[in-house]
Amino acid sequence: MTLTLRAYAKINLYLDILEKRDDGYHDLVTVMQSVSLHDTVTLSRRQDDEIRLLESNVSSIPAEKNLVVRAARAYFAASGDPFGVDISLQKTIPMAAGVGGGSADAAAVLRGLNQLDHNRFKNADLAKIGAELGADIPFCIYGGTALCRGIGEVILPAQNNLDGAVVLAIAGESVSTPDAFGAWDRQMAASKKTENAPDGLLGALQVGDLAGVSACLYNAFEAVIEPIRPAVSALKKMMLNAGATAACMSGSGPSVFGLFADDNAAAQAAAALQANGIAAYPCHFIL
Ligand code: C5P
């Protein structure tokens, strides 16, 4: 039996960092949104009990490969009833860019194994298994639009009536997530006092108000990443010049996304960015 799943990238429409916890992670308030840019994960049951990662289309994806195999092992550790599986991974989502590619792949493996396993687990159980492997994996199990707290694992699905058109683009060298949190600790932790709930953003999403959503995009990492990655600020400006209603960094960067009036406007902007040598992907919200 073979199963093919889409592993959707995510963007952070809002990302605030609250404080560093005793375990070294940071409490966040973030609104995550799945977008149509996706990897493809194929799972086939094997006759024996081996987990095999077949060749994928990208030669060097150690972190993603590792996370996919670890997800399968974690699934079988939780079920106590392992079976063999071939996993193949077709990557499209840019790696180490703040758009959750590795987390999406791992979540797709957990969802797919559960399907092959006659839906033994509920999504909440899969999210718990995934949380042990990465903070963004629980969101990727559910997808859509959600307000996430804790380290990202406390998930409240949000109503969204905005059929958002997006361009995702990559600015310069990748950023390591632990380094980005470290920079925030050094520069910003002392100035953080109150928790801001993203009520304006959630209200605008609920009524499908693009201007309202555009006015509320926020990412606390921009304050520490833009000074060391000037390409991020430059790309945000290019997005706006190409017709975006707003542009913001995603996750710990350096990817930048722009929101657009419709898919046609997004496709034109992506083409304009590509003409300037920038990796740009037109996509839209997955609701
Ligand atoms: O969980 P994940 O592997 O995505 O996180 C990578 C690193 O980012 C963690 O080891 C931690 O240093 C940092 N992190 C954090 N707070 C979060 C998520 C990640 O400090 N909420």
mmCIF file of C-alpha atoms in Angstrom, residues 74-177:
data_model
loop_
_atom_site.group_PDB
_atom_site.id
_atom_site.type_symbol
_atom_site.label_atom_id
_atom_site.label_comp_id
_atom_site.label_asym_id
_atom_site.label_seq_id
_atom_site.Cartn_x
_atom_site.Cartn_y
_atom_site.Cartn_z
ATOM 1 C CA ALA A 74 9.016 8.088 17.162
ATOM 2 C CA TYR A 75 5.723 6.961 15.613
ATOM 3 C CA PHE A 76 6.548 3.282 16.068
ATOM 4 C CA ALA A 77 7.922 3.865 19.588
ATOM 5 C CA ALA A 78 4.528 5.358 20.486
ATOM 6 C CA SER A 79 2.440 2.687 18.735
ATOM 7 C CA GLY A 80 4.525 -0.240 19.959
ATOM 8 C CA ASP A 81 3.524 -2.018 16.747
ATOM 9 C CA PRO A 82 6.167 -1.252 14.106
ATOM 10 C CA PHE A 83 5.971 -2.090 10.412
ATOM 11 C CA GLY A 84 8.416 -1.539 7.574
ATOM 12 C CA VAL A 85 8.110 1.516 5.349
ATOM 13 C CA ASP A 86 9.839 3.104 2.357
ATOM 14 C CA ILE A 87 9.797 6.899 2.524
ATOM 15 C CA SER A 88 10.536 9.142 -0.424
ATOM 16 C CA LEU A 89 10.830 12.888 -0.211
ATOM 17 C CA GLN A 90 10.434 15.362 -3.085
ATOM 18 C CA LYS A 91 11.656 18.748 -1.789
ATOM 19 C CA THR A 92 10.369 22.072 -3.092
ATOM 20 C CA ILE A 93 10.237 24.086 0.137
ATOM 21 C CA PRO A 94 13.469 26.041 0.632
ATOM 22 C CA MET A 95 15.502 24.668 3.553
ATOM 23 C CA ALA A 96 16.635 26.486 6.710
ATOM 24 C CA ALA A 97 14.554 29.495 5.704
ATOM 25 C CA GLY A 98 11.970 29.833 8.479
ATOM 26 C CA VAL A 99 9.091 28.282 6.535
ATOM 27 C CA GLY A 100 8.972 24.928 8.321
ATOM 28 C CA GLY A 101 10.005 22.549 5.532
ATOM 29 C CA GLY A 102 11.598 19.936 7.795
ATOM 30 C CA SER A 103 8.693 20.143 10.259
ATOM 31 C CA ALA A 104 6.174 19.757 7.426
ATOM 32 C CA ASP A 105 7.960 16.632 6.151
ATOM 33 C CA ALA A 106 8.070 15.089 9.639
ATOM 34 C CA ALA A 107 4.383 15.886 10.223
ATOM 35 C CA ALA A 108 3.471 14.300 6.877
ATOM 36 C CA VAL A 109 5.328 11.118 7.883
ATOM 37 C CA LEU A 110 3.417 10.981 11.185
ATOM 38 C CA ARG A 111 0.055 11.559 9.456
ATOM 39 C CA GLY A 112 0.842 9.060 6.718
ATOM 40 C CA LEU A 113 2.011 6.291 9.039
ATOM 41 C CA ASN A 114 -1.142 6.819 11.082
ATOM 42 C CA GLN A 115 -3.240 6.350 7.938
ATOM 43 C CA LEU A 116 -1.351 3.173 7.015
ATOM 44 C CA ASP A 117 -1.923 2.096 10.629
ATOM 45 C CA HIS A 118 -5.762 2.423 10.349
ATOM 46 C CA ASN A 119 -5.852 5.766 12.211
ATOM 47 C CA ARG A 120 -4.660 4.379 15.524
ATOM 48 C CA PHE A 121 -3.972 7.918 16.843
ATOM 49 C CA LYS A 122 -5.916 11.176 16.920
ATOM 50 C CA ASN A 123 -4.245 14.359 15.597
ATOM 51 C CA ALA A 124 -3.660 15.496 19.201
ATOM 52 C CA ASP A 125 -1.629 12.309 19.834
ATOM 53 C CA LEU A 126 0.386 12.808 16.627
ATOM 54 C CA ALA A 127 1.029 16.428 17.658
ATOM 55 C CA LYS A 128 2.401 15.200 20.998
ATOM 56 C CA ILE A 129 4.705 12.709 19.273
ATOM 57 C CA GLY A 130 5.823 15.494 16.885
ATOM 58 C CA ALA A 131 6.437 18.055 19.662
ATOM 59 C CA GLU A 132 9.273 15.890 20.952
ATOM 60 C CA LEU A 133 11.025 16.271 17.587
ATOM 61 C CA GLY A 134 10.456 19.951 16.805
ATOM 62 C CA ALA A 135 8.404 22.884 18.026
ATOM 63 C CA ASP A 136 6.664 23.554 14.679
ATOM 64 C CA ILE A 137 5.645 19.947 13.989
ATOM 65 C CA PRO A 138 2.392 20.032 16.026
ATOM 66 C CA PHE A 139 1.102 22.950 13.920
ATOM 67 C CA CYS A 140 2.047 21.070 10.742
ATOM 68 C CA ILE A 141 -0.081 18.104 11.879
ATOM 69 C CA TYR A 142 -3.196 20.330 11.891
ATOM 70 C CA GLY A 143 -2.281 22.914 9.225
ATOM 71 C CA GLY A 144 -4.570 25.779 8.196
ATOM 72 C CA THR A 145 -4.486 28.842 10.431
ATOM 73 C CA ALA A 146 -3.768 28.666 14.157
ATOM 74 C CA LEU A 147 -2.780 30.733 17.150
ATOM 75 C CA CYS A 148 0.100 28.837 18.749
ATOM 76 C CA ARG A 149 1.528 29.351 22.227
ATOM 77 C CA GLY A 150 3.966 27.596 24.531
ATOM 78 C CA ILE A 151 6.972 26.760 22.367
ATOM 79 C CA GLY A 152 4.484 26.455 19.507
ATOM 80 C CA GLU A 153 2.794 23.253 20.641
ATOM 81 C CA VAL A 154 -0.345 24.745 22.243
ATOM 82 C CA ILE A 155 -2.585 25.140 19.229
ATOM 83 C CA LEU A 156 -5.843 27.016 18.881
ATOM 84 C CA PRO A 157 -7.263 26.777 15.348
ATOM 85 C CA ALA A 158 -8.298 30.236 14.075
ATOM 86 C CA GLN A 159 -11.104 31.169 11.700
ATOM 87 C CA ASN A 160 -9.781 32.519 8.454
ATOM 88 C CA ASN A 161 -11.849 33.822 5.548
ATOM 89 C CA LEU A 162 -8.978 35.435 3.689
ATOM 90 C CA ASP A 163 -8.032 33.514 0.545
ATOM 91 C CA GLY A 164 -4.579 35.044 0.832
ATOM 92 C CA ALA A 165 -2.243 35.251 -2.157
ATOM 93 C CA VAL A 166 1.405 35.061 -1.105
ATOM 94 C CA VAL A 167 4.886 35.318 -2.535
ATOM 95 C CA LEU A 168 7.566 33.599 -0.499
ATOM 96 C CA ALA A 169 11.148 34.592 -1.276
ATOM 97 C CA ILE A 170 14.581 33.971 0.156
ATOM 98 C CA ALA A 171 17.004 36.707 1.091
ATOM 99 C CA GLY A 172 20.651 35.808 1.440
ATOM 100 C CA GLU A 173 22.378 33.311 3.711
ATOM 101 C CA SER A 174 20.370 30.989 5.936
ATOM 102 C CA VAL A 175 19.895 31.735 9.633
ATOM 103 C CA SER A 176 20.182 29.080 12.341
ATOM 104 C CA THR A 177 17.129 29.128 14.595
#
